[in-house]
Amino acid sequence: MRNISEKKRVVIKLGTSTLAHKTGKLNIRRMTNLVRVISDLHNAGREIIMVSSGAVGLGAGKLGLPEKPKQTNIKQAVAAIGQCELMHVYDDMFAKYSVTVAQILLTKAIIDNQSHCANFKTAVETLVGMGVIPIVNENDTIAIDELELEIGENDSLSALVAELSGADLLLILSDIDGLYTDDPRTNPDAEPIHVVEEITPEIERVAGGAGTSLGTGGMSTKINAAKIATEAGIDMVIMNGKDPEKLYDLFEDAEIGTIFKAKKLSN
Ligand code: GLU
């Protein structure tokens, strides 16, 4: 039996493949539906914190680039353009339901620095207390891979955010229904795995694979996120973000996606 219905503070991670078309332009129908359902969950009393990708993807889409830029300074610029677009869209869409959102941008250095990290926690707590939905992303304009300043993908970032914000559920919305015994895009016999009690080497093996042309994460980064979350005592669910109405079913404990069960913490 799942106990998702009891979860109060939920981090919801949206990947670029969920919120944008392959062109990098916004998936308006998907986003409209997602924002409506998330607003409703929020109105029902859940404390929602979002981690949203899309800065680089939407920036590339806005500039008409065919794929994510590889050159660092261009990526910095594209992320700055796309992050602005992303938050404009969220602000506008959530306003329809009178839900206020706020932007928080993180870097690895902020998370690694005790007092900066404490500032993040305070900000989240204050915003959630005000009934606001914080929307977190990595600060891709400042976090540079070559200088090892980058986390680089939002699956792991969302798990860190879940840990730092004291969430009791991390929900990763993806373009795949959950974890399978093999890659369902190439193997029609692949079977869904509904519950992962423990992340074994076998689970890591079946989770190999890459992401999309505009997003960054694949299933392996989701397993990394699951390790961070479950070790912090937080359940994690991966489900397909293509049909936002299914979120209602998830929160009524329907068997949707894959749940990675939290480790029992000793204290
Ligand atoms: N922070 C990146 C962005 O907003 C996304 C990283 C990822 O795709 O996981 O574009």
PDB file of C-alpha atoms and ligand atoms in Angstrom:
ATOM      1  CA  MET A   1       0.000   0.000   0.000  1.00  0.00           C
ATOM      2  CA  ARG A   2       1.318   3.412  -0.951  1.00  0.00           C
ATOM      3  CA  ASN A   3       1.012   6.308   1.443  1.00  0.00           C
ATOM      4  CA  ILE A   4       1.348   9.159  -1.030  1.00  0.00           C
ATOM      5  CA  SER A   5      -2.002  10.589   0.130  1.00  0.00           C
ATOM      6  CA  GLU A   6      -0.358  11.369   3.493  1.00  0.00           C
ATOM      7  CA  LYS A   7       2.510  13.373   2.010  1.00  0.00           C
ATOM      8  CA  LYS A   8       2.383  17.012   2.957  1.00  0.00           C
ATOM      9  CA  ARG A   9       5.517  18.695   1.623  1.00  0.00           C
ATOM     10  CA  VAL A  10       6.231  17.657  -1.931  1.00  0.00           C
ATOM     11  CA  VAL A  11       9.043  18.607  -4.288  1.00  0.00           C
ATOM     12  CA  ILE A  12       7.868  18.269  -7.897  1.00  0.00           C
ATOM     13  CA  LYS A  13      10.572  18.158 -10.556  1.00  0.00           C
ATOM     14  CA  LEU A  14       9.688  18.989 -14.133  1.00  0.00           C
ATOM     15  CA  GLY A  15      12.149  18.115 -16.862  1.00  0.00           C
ATOM     16  CA  THR A  16      12.607  19.937 -20.135  1.00  0.00           C
ATOM     17  CA  SER A  17      11.036  17.024 -22.033  1.00  0.00           C
ATOM     18  CA  THR A  18       7.866  17.508 -19.971  1.00  0.00           C
ATOM     19  CA  LEU A  19       7.511  21.245 -20.365  1.00  0.00           C
ATOM     20  CA  ALA A  20       8.804  21.853 -23.887  1.00  0.00           C
ATOM     21  CA  HIS A  21       8.322  20.332 -27.320  1.00  0.00           C
ATOM     22  CA  LYS A  22      11.332  18.893 -29.142  1.00  0.00           C
ATOM     23  CA  THR A  23      11.643  22.319 -30.809  1.00  0.00           C
ATOM     24  CA  GLY A  24      12.469  23.810 -27.414  1.00  0.00           C
ATOM     25  CA  LYS A  25       9.265  25.848 -27.521  1.00  0.00           C
ATOM     26  CA  LEU A  26       6.861  25.598 -24.616  1.00  0.00           C
ATOM     27  CA  ASN A  27       4.365  22.724 -24.607  1.00  0.00           C
ATOM     28  CA  ILE A  28       1.413  24.973 -23.882  1.00  0.00           C
ATOM     29  CA  ARG A  29      -1.247  22.295 -23.428  1.00  0.00           C
ATOM     30  CA  ARG A  30       0.926  20.220 -21.083  1.00  0.00           C
ATOM     31  CA  MET A  31       2.023  23.217 -19.035  1.00  0.00           C
ATOM     32  CA  THR A  32      -1.483  24.622 -18.791  1.00  0.00           C
ATOM     33  CA  ASN A  33      -2.735  21.298 -17.434  1.00  0.00           C
ATOM     34  CA  LEU A  34       0.202  20.826 -15.090  1.00  0.00           C
ATOM     35  CA  VAL A  35      -0.109  24.285 -13.599  1.00  0.00           C
ATOM     36  CA  ARG A  36      -3.854  23.738 -13.081  1.00  0.00           C
ATOM     37  CA  VAL A  37      -3.369  20.409 -11.275  1.00  0.00           C
ATOM     38  CA  ILE A  38      -0.410  21.652  -9.213  1.00  0.00           C
ATOM     39  CA  SER A  39      -2.444  24.724  -8.188  1.00  0.00           C
ATOM     40  CA  ASP A  40      -5.241  22.404  -7.112  1.00  0.00           C
ATOM     41  CA  LEU A  41      -2.905  20.212  -5.036  1.00  0.00           C
ATOM     42  CA  HIS A  42      -1.585  23.410  -3.476  1.00  0.00           C
ATOM     43  CA  ASN A  43      -5.131  24.627  -2.772  1.00  0.00           C
ATOM     44  CA  ALA A  44      -5.898  21.271  -1.139  1.00  0.00           C
ATOM     45  CA  GLY A  45      -3.182  22.022   1.439  1.00  0.00           C
ATOM     46  CA  ARG A  46      -0.062  20.366   0.088  1.00  0.00           C
ATOM     47  CA  GLU A  47       3.136  22.370   0.393  1.00  0.00           C
ATOM     48  CA  ILE A  48       4.588  22.350  -3.083  1.00  0.00           C
ATOM     49  CA  ILE A  49       8.142  23.236  -4.027  1.00  0.00           C
ATOM     50  CA  MET A  50       8.975  22.908  -7.697  1.00  0.00           C
ATOM     51  CA  VAL A  51      12.292  22.234  -9.362  1.00  0.00           C
ATOM     52  CA  SER A  52      11.964  23.200 -12.988  1.00  0.00           C
ATOM     53  CA  SER A  53      14.375  22.701 -15.819  1.00  0.00           C
ATOM     54  CA  GLY A  54      13.870  24.478 -19.081  1.00  0.00           C
ATOM     55  CA  ALA A  55      16.182  27.485 -18.879  1.00  0.00           C
ATOM     56  CA  VAL A  56      18.570  26.196 -21.521  1.00  0.00           C
ATOM     57  CA  GLY A  57      15.838  24.420 -23.529  1.00  0.00           C
ATOM     58  CA  LEU A  58      13.479  27.413 -23.675  1.00  0.00           C
ATOM     59  CA  GLY A  59      16.374  29.803 -24.281  1.00  0.00           C
ATOM     60  CA  ALA A  60      17.507  27.653 -27.213  1.00  0.00           C
ATOM     61  CA  GLY A  61      13.922  27.528 -28.476  1.00  0.00           C
ATOM     62  CA  LYS A  62      13.550  31.287 -28.204  1.00  0.00           C
ATOM     63  CA  LEU A  63      16.732  31.846 -30.185  1.00  0.00           C
ATOM     64  CA  GLY A  64      15.783  29.171 -32.737  1.00  0.00           C
ATOM     65  CA  LEU A  65      18.821  26.993 -31.950  1.00  0.00           C
ATOM     66  CA  PRO A  66      18.388  23.336 -33.003  1.00  0.00           C
ATOM     67  CA  GLU A  67      19.924  21.936 -29.813  1.00  0.00           C
ATOM     68  CA  LYS A  68      21.460  22.889 -26.490  1.00  0.00           C
ATOM     69  CA  PRO A  69      24.590  25.011 -27.011  1.00  0.00           C
ATOM     70  CA  LYS A  70      27.885  23.335 -26.152  1.00  0.00           C
ATOM     71  CA  GLN A  71      30.059  26.424 -25.877  1.00  0.00           C
ATOM     72  CA  THR A  72      30.070  27.586 -22.266  1.00  0.00           C
ATOM     73  CA  ASN A  73      29.572  31.320 -22.741  1.00  0.00           C
ATOM     74  CA  ILE A  74      26.723  30.707 -25.192  1.00  0.00           C
ATOM     75  CA  LYS A  75      25.111  28.274 -22.744  1.00  0.00           C
ATOM     76  CA  GLN A  76      25.378  30.918 -20.011  1.00  0.00           C
ATOM     77  CA  ALA A  77      23.650  33.471 -22.228  1.00  0.00           C
ATOM     78  CA  VAL A  78      20.981  31.047 -23.445  1.00  0.00           C
ATOM     79  CA  ALA A  79      20.188  30.008 -19.853  1.00  0.00           C
ATOM     80  CA  ALA A  80      19.835  33.652 -18.807  1.00  0.00           C
ATOM     81  CA  ILE A  81      17.365  34.236 -21.649  1.00  0.00           C
ATOM     82  CA  GLY A  82      15.459  31.003 -21.043  1.00  0.00           C
ATOM     83  CA  GLN A  83      15.226  31.324 -17.242  1.00  0.00           C
ATOM     84  CA  CYS A  84      13.564  34.684 -17.696  1.00  0.00           C
ATOM     85  CA  GLU A  85      11.095  33.199 -20.169  1.00  0.00           C
ATOM     86  CA  LEU A  86      10.470  30.194 -17.907  1.00  0.00           C
ATOM     87  CA  MET A  87       9.566  32.269 -14.870  1.00  0.00           C
ATOM     88  CA  HIS A  88       7.483  34.642 -16.938  1.00  0.00           C
ATOM     89  CA  VAL A  89       5.427  31.668 -18.126  1.00  0.00           C
ATOM     90  CA  TYR A  90       5.028  30.193 -14.624  1.00  0.00           C
ATOM     91  CA  ASP A  91       4.128  33.535 -13.090  1.00  0.00           C
ATOM     92  CA  ASP A  92       1.519  34.129 -15.757  1.00  0.00           C
ATOM     93  CA  MET A  93       0.018  30.619 -15.691  1.00  0.00           C
ATOM     94  CA  PHE A  94      -0.154  30.284 -11.889  1.00  0.00           C
ATOM     95  CA  ALA A  95      -1.660  33.785 -11.599  1.00  0.00           C
ATOM     96  CA  LYS A  96      -4.786  32.428 -13.292  1.00  0.00           C
ATOM     97  CA  TYR A  97      -5.387  30.383 -10.111  1.00  0.00           C
ATOM     98  CA  SER A  98      -4.221  33.187  -7.791  1.00  0.00           C
ATOM     99  CA  VAL A  99      -1.143  31.180  -6.843  1.00  0.00           C
ATOM    100  CA  THR A 100       2.032  33.174  -6.263  1.00  0.00           C
ATOM    101  CA  VAL A 101       5.352  31.697  -7.330  1.00  0.00           C
ATOM    102  CA  ALA A 102       8.929  32.681  -6.517  1.00  0.00           C
ATOM    103  CA  GLN A 103      12.245  31.951  -8.196  1.00  0.00           C
ATOM    104  CA  ILE A 104      15.241  30.527  -6.348  1.00  0.00           C
ATOM    105  CA  LEU A 105      18.427  29.774  -8.287  1.00  0.00           C
ATOM    106  CA  LEU A 106      21.022  27.486  -6.757  1.00  0.00           C
ATOM    107  CA  THR A 107      24.610  26.580  -7.469  1.00  0.00           C
ATOM    108  CA  LYS A 108      26.743  23.780  -6.069  1.00  0.00           C
ATOM    109  CA  ALA A 109      28.709  26.417  -4.129  1.00  0.00           C
ATOM    110  CA  ILE A 110      25.545  27.614  -2.387  1.00  0.00           C
ATOM    111  CA  ILE A 111      24.620  24.088  -1.340  1.00  0.00           C
ATOM    112  CA  ASP A 112      28.181  23.384  -0.166  1.00  0.00           C
ATOM    113  CA  ASN A 113      28.347  26.567   1.896  1.00  0.00           C
ATOM    114  CA  GLN A 114      26.697  26.169   5.296  1.00  0.00           C
ATOM    115  CA  SER A 115      25.437  29.705   5.739  1.00  0.00           C
ATOM    116  CA  HIS A 116      24.328  30.113   2.114  1.00  0.00           C
ATOM    117  CA  CYS A 117      22.536  26.806   2.390  1.00  0.00           C
ATOM    118  CA  ALA A 118      20.855  27.946   5.606  1.00  0.00           C
ATOM    119  CA  ASN A 119      19.666  31.036   3.706  1.00  0.00           C
ATOM    120  CA  PHE A 120      18.113  28.776   1.102  1.00  0.00           C
ATOM    121  CA  LYS A 121      16.280  26.784   3.774  1.00  0.00           C
ATOM    122  CA  THR A 122      15.011  29.956   5.441  1.00  0.00           C
ATOM    123  CA  ALA A 123      13.791  31.331   2.121  1.00  0.00           C
ATOM    124  CA  VAL A 124      11.931  28.124   1.269  1.00  0.00           C
ATOM    125  CA  GLU A 125      10.359  27.916   4.722  1.00  0.00           C
ATOM    126  CA  THR A 126       9.277  31.552   4.604  1.00  0.00           C
ATOM    127  CA  LEU A 127       7.840  31.299   1.090  1.00  0.00           C
ATOM    128  CA  VAL A 128       5.987  28.065   1.840  1.00  0.00           C
ATOM    129  CA  GLY A 129       4.673  29.659   5.050  1.00  0.00           C
ATOM    130  CA  MET A 130       3.325  32.526   2.910  1.00  0.00           C
ATOM    131  CA  GLY A 131       1.497  30.052   0.688  1.00  0.00           C
ATOM    132  CA  VAL A 132       3.888  30.650  -2.192  1.00  0.00           C
ATOM    133  CA  ILE A 133       5.278  27.965  -4.510  1.00  0.00           C
ATOM    134  CA  PRO A 134       9.071  28.334  -4.762  1.00  0.00           C
ATOM    135  CA  ILE A 135      10.391  27.305  -8.186  1.00  0.00           C
ATOM    136  CA  VAL A 136      14.024  26.264  -8.039  1.00  0.00           C
ATOM    137  CA  ASN A 137      16.524  25.778 -10.840  1.00  0.00           C
ATOM    138  CA  GLU A 138      20.270  25.604 -11.025  1.00  0.00           C
ATOM    139  CA  ASN A 139      21.789  28.982 -11.836  1.00  0.00           C
ATOM    140  CA  ASP A 140      23.053  27.815 -15.207  1.00  0.00           C
ATOM    141  CA  THR A 141      24.460  31.239 -16.064  1.00  0.00           C
ATOM    142  CA  ILE A 142      26.885  31.081 -13.149  1.00  0.00           C
ATOM    143  CA  ALA A 143      27.426  27.325 -12.600  1.00  0.00           C
ATOM    144  CA  ILE A 144      30.198  26.400 -15.017  1.00  0.00           C
ATOM    145  CA  ASP A 145      31.073  22.777 -15.635  1.00  0.00           C
ATOM    146  CA  GLU A 146      34.764  23.358 -16.433  1.00  0.00           C
ATOM    147  CA  LEU A 147      35.289  24.973 -13.034  1.00  0.00           C
ATOM    148  CA  GLU A 148      33.417  22.108 -11.350  1.00  0.00           C
ATOM    149  CA  LEU A 149      30.865  24.615 -10.148  1.00  0.00           C
ATOM    150  CA  GLU A 150      27.988  22.732 -11.686  1.00  0.00           C
ATOM    151  CA  ILE A 151      25.570  20.082 -10.436  1.00  0.00           C
ATOM    152  CA  GLY A 152      24.620  19.764 -14.099  1.00  0.00           C
ATOM    153  CA  GLU A 153      21.244  18.066 -13.942  1.00  0.00           C
ATOM    154  CA  ASN A 154      18.052  18.724 -12.089  1.00  0.00           C
ATOM    155  CA  ASP A 155      17.253  15.163 -11.001  1.00  0.00           C
ATOM    156  CA  SER A 156      20.038  15.260  -8.409  1.00  0.00           C
ATOM    157  CA  LEU A 157      19.324  18.927  -7.692  1.00  0.00           C
ATOM    158  CA  SER A 158      15.683  18.111  -6.944  1.00  0.00           C
ATOM    159  CA  ALA A 159      16.743  15.410  -4.482  1.00  0.00           C
ATOM    160  CA  LEU A 160      19.048  17.881  -2.723  1.00  0.00           C
ATOM    161  CA  VAL A 161      16.212  20.415  -2.640  1.00  0.00           C
ATOM    162  CA  ALA A 162      13.888  17.770  -1.179  1.00  0.00           C
ATOM    163  CA  GLU A 163      16.445  17.002   1.522  1.00  0.00           C
ATOM    164  CA  LEU A 164      17.169  20.655   2.348  1.00  0.00           C
ATOM    165  CA  SER A 165      13.532  21.652   2.398  1.00  0.00           C
ATOM    166  CA  GLY A 166      12.424  18.779   4.631  1.00  0.00           C
ATOM    167  CA  ALA A 167      10.080  17.337   1.996  1.00  0.00           C
ATOM    168  CA  ASP A 168       8.403  13.982   2.551  1.00  0.00           C
ATOM    169  CA  LEU A 169       8.028  13.193  -1.138  1.00  0.00           C
ATOM    170  CA  LEU A 170      10.092  13.858  -4.249  1.00  0.00           C
ATOM    171  CA  LEU A 171       8.044  13.505  -7.406  1.00  0.00           C
ATOM    172  CA  ILE A 172       9.970  13.435 -10.679  1.00  0.00           C
ATOM    173  CA  LEU A 173       7.820  14.013 -13.752  1.00  0.00           C
ATOM    174  CA  SER A 174       9.474  12.617 -16.831  1.00  0.00           C
ATOM    175  CA  ASP A 175       8.779  11.476 -20.391  1.00  0.00           C
ATOM    176  CA  ILE A 176       8.859   7.839 -19.263  1.00  0.00           C
ATOM    177  CA  ASP A 177       6.205   6.037 -17.164  1.00  0.00           C
ATOM    178  CA  GLY A 178       8.699   4.863 -14.549  1.00  0.00           C
ATOM    179  CA  LEU A 179      11.466   2.326 -14.191  1.00  0.00           C
ATOM    180  CA  TYR A 180      11.331  -0.749 -16.444  1.00  0.00           C
ATOM    181  CA  THR A 181      13.225  -4.005 -16.527  1.00  0.00           C
ATOM    182  CA  ASP A 182      14.764  -2.725 -19.793  1.00  0.00           C
ATOM    183  CA  ASP A 183      14.463   0.353 -22.022  1.00  0.00           C
ATOM    184  CA  PRO A 184      10.787   0.285 -23.166  1.00  0.00           C
ATOM    185  CA  ARG A 185      11.644   2.536 -26.138  1.00  0.00           C
ATOM    186  CA  THR A 186      13.757  -0.226 -27.636  1.00  0.00           C
ATOM    187  CA  ASN A 187      12.494  -3.413 -25.940  1.00  0.00           C
ATOM    188  CA  PRO A 188       8.721  -4.103 -26.184  1.00  0.00           C
ATOM    189  CA  ASP A 189       9.048  -6.869 -23.556  1.00  0.00           C
ATOM    190  CA  ALA A 190      10.286  -4.451 -20.894  1.00  0.00           C
ATOM    191  CA  GLU A 191       8.101  -4.705 -17.752  1.00  0.00           C
ATOM    192  CA  PRO A 192       7.339  -1.827 -15.384  1.00  0.00           C
ATOM    193  CA  ILE A 193       8.820  -1.956 -11.878  1.00  0.00           C
ATOM    194  CA  HIS A 194       6.278  -0.400  -9.501  1.00  0.00           C
ATOM    195  CA  VAL A 195       8.160  -0.497  -6.214  1.00  0.00           C
ATOM    196  CA  VAL A 196      11.881  -0.305  -5.496  1.00  0.00           C
ATOM    197  CA  GLU A 197      12.549  -1.192  -1.868  1.00  0.00           C
ATOM    198  CA  GLU A 198      16.310  -0.909  -2.283  1.00  0.00           C
ATOM    199  CA  ILE A 199      18.601   0.409  -5.019  1.00  0.00           C
ATOM    200  CA  THR A 200      20.578  -2.707  -5.867  1.00  0.00           C
ATOM    201  CA  PRO A 201      23.266  -3.050  -8.581  1.00  0.00           C
ATOM    202  CA  GLU A 202      20.564  -4.767 -10.686  1.00  0.00           C
ATOM    203  CA  ILE A 203      18.339  -1.675 -10.444  1.00  0.00           C
ATOM    204  CA  GLU A 204      21.309   0.489 -11.435  1.00  0.00           C
ATOM    205  CA  ARG A 205      21.975  -1.788 -14.400  1.00  0.00           C
ATOM    206  CA  VAL A 206      18.437  -1.586 -15.797  1.00  0.00           C
ATOM    207  CA  ALA A 207      18.473   2.178 -15.373  1.00  0.00           C
ATOM    208  CA  GLY A 208      21.293   2.864 -17.868  1.00  0.00           C
ATOM    209  CA  GLY A 209      20.511   5.213 -20.752  1.00  0.00           C
ATOM    210  CA  ALA A 210      20.567   8.785 -21.927  1.00  0.00           C
ATOM    211  CA  GLY A 211      18.329  11.824 -22.016  1.00  0.00           C
ATOM    212  CA  THR A 212      16.805  13.881 -24.816  1.00  0.00           C
ATOM    213  CA  SER A 213      18.330  16.468 -27.165  1.00  0.00           C
ATOM    214  CA  LEU A 214      17.221  19.379 -24.986  1.00  0.00           C
ATOM    215  CA  GLY A 215      17.114  17.876 -21.481  1.00  0.00           C
ATOM    216  CA  THR A 216      20.063  16.551 -19.531  1.00  0.00           C
ATOM    217  CA  GLY A 217      18.993  13.684 -17.308  1.00  0.00           C
ATOM    218  CA  GLY A 218      18.305  10.060 -18.202  1.00  0.00           C
ATOM    219  CA  MET A 219      17.218   7.229 -15.941  1.00  0.00           C
ATOM    220  CA  SER A 220      20.686   6.991 -14.367  1.00  0.00           C
ATOM    221  CA  THR A 221      20.494  10.544 -12.994  1.00  0.00           C
ATOM    222  CA  LYS A 222      17.074   9.629 -11.587  1.00  0.00           C
ATOM    223  CA  ILE A 223      18.628   6.689  -9.759  1.00  0.00           C
ATOM    224  CA  ASN A 224      21.221   9.065  -8.369  1.00  0.00           C
ATOM    225  CA  ALA A 225      18.376  11.308  -7.202  1.00  0.00           C
ATOM    226  CA  ALA A 226      16.617   8.284  -5.696  1.00  0.00           C
ATOM    227  CA  LYS A 227      19.758   7.425  -3.721  1.00  0.00           C
ATOM    228  CA  ILE A 228      20.019  10.949  -2.301  1.00  0.00           C
ATOM    229  CA  ALA A 229      16.295  11.112  -1.483  1.00  0.00           C
ATOM    230  CA  THR A 230      15.836   7.643  -0.012  1.00  0.00           C
ATOM    231  CA  GLU A 231      18.991   7.959   2.089  1.00  0.00           C
ATOM    232  CA  ALA A 232      17.557  11.200   3.460  1.00  0.00           C
ATOM    233  CA  GLY A 233      14.399   9.296   4.438  1.00  0.00           C
ATOM    234  CA  ILE A 234      12.299  10.654   1.553  1.00  0.00           C
ATOM    235  CA  ASP A 235      10.157   8.531  -0.786  1.00  0.00           C
ATOM    236  CA  MET A 236      10.657   9.295  -4.467  1.00  0.00           C
ATOM    237  CA  VAL A 237       8.246   8.656  -7.331  1.00  0.00           C
ATOM    238  CA  ILE A 238       9.054   8.797 -11.052  1.00  0.00           C
ATOM    239  CA  MET A 239       6.014   9.077 -13.304  1.00  0.00           C
ATOM    240  CA  ASN A 240       5.130  10.329 -16.752  1.00  0.00           C
ATOM    241  CA  GLY A 241       4.317  14.031 -16.816  1.00  0.00           C
ATOM    242  CA  LYS A 242       2.377  13.829 -20.074  1.00  0.00           C
ATOM    243  CA  ASP A 243      -1.021  13.385 -18.398  1.00  0.00           C
ATOM    244  CA  PRO A 244      -1.146  15.759 -15.406  1.00  0.00           C
ATOM    245  CA  GLU A 245      -4.606  14.484 -14.330  1.00  0.00           C
ATOM    246  CA  LYS A 246      -2.819  11.314 -13.198  1.00  0.00           C
ATOM    247  CA  LEU A 247      -1.295  13.340 -10.378  1.00  0.00           C
ATOM    248  CA  TYR A 248      -4.716  13.255  -8.710  1.00  0.00           C
ATOM    249  CA  ASP A 249      -4.672   9.443  -8.892  1.00  0.00           C
ATOM    250  CA  LEU A 250      -1.134   9.330  -7.526  1.00  0.00           C
ATOM    251  CA  PHE A 251      -2.190  11.347  -4.494  1.00  0.00           C
ATOM    252  CA  GLU A 252      -5.090   8.929  -3.989  1.00  0.00           C
ATOM    253  CA  ASP A 253      -2.531   6.125  -3.732  1.00  0.00           C
ATOM    254  CA  ALA A 254      -3.044   4.621  -7.197  1.00  0.00           C
ATOM    255  CA  GLU A 255      -0.168   2.479  -8.426  1.00  0.00           C
ATOM    256  CA  ILE A 256       1.350   4.936 -10.884  1.00  0.00           C
ATOM    257  CA  GLY A 257       4.984   5.191 -11.886  1.00  0.00           C
ATOM    258  CA  THR A 258       7.783   3.769  -9.767  1.00  0.00           C
ATOM    259  CA  ILE A 259       8.138   4.476  -6.063  1.00  0.00           C
ATOM    260  CA  PHE A 260      11.575   4.286  -4.468  1.00  0.00           C
ATOM    261  CA  LYS A 261      10.998   3.653  -0.779  1.00  0.00           C
ATOM    262  CA  ALA A 262      12.769   5.818   1.754  1.00  0.00           C
ATOM    263  CA  LYS A 263      15.337   4.171   3.990  1.00  0.00           C
ATOM    264  CA  LYS A 264      14.227   4.045   7.584  1.00  0.00           C
ATOM    265  CA  LEU A 265      16.319   6.596   9.446  1.00  0.00           C
ATOM    266  CA  SER A 266      17.674   5.472  12.804  1.00  0.00           C
ATOM    267  CA  ASN A 267      16.941   8.730  14.655  1.00  0.00           C
TER     268      ASN A 267
HETATM  269  N1  GLU B   1      19.146  23.524 -15.286  1.00  0.00           N
HETATM  270  C1  GLU B   1      18.933  23.109 -16.653  1.00  0.00           C
HETATM  271  C2  GLU B   1      17.935  24.023 -17.349  1.00  0.00           C
HETATM  272  O1  GLU B   1      17.132  24.647 -16.727  1.00  0.00           O
HETATM  273  C3  GLU B   1      18.363  21.735 -16.753  1.00  0.00           C
HETATM  274  C4  GLU B   1      19.173  20.632 -16.256  1.00  0.00           C
HETATM  275  C5  GLU B   1      18.465  19.313 -16.587  1.00  0.00           C
HETATM  276  O2  GLU B   1      17.959  19.176 -17.721  1.00  0.00           O
HETATM  277  O3  GLU B   1      18.391  18.447 -15.720  1.00  0.00           O
HETATM  278  O4  GLU B   1      17.914  24.091 -18.537  1.00  0.00           O
END
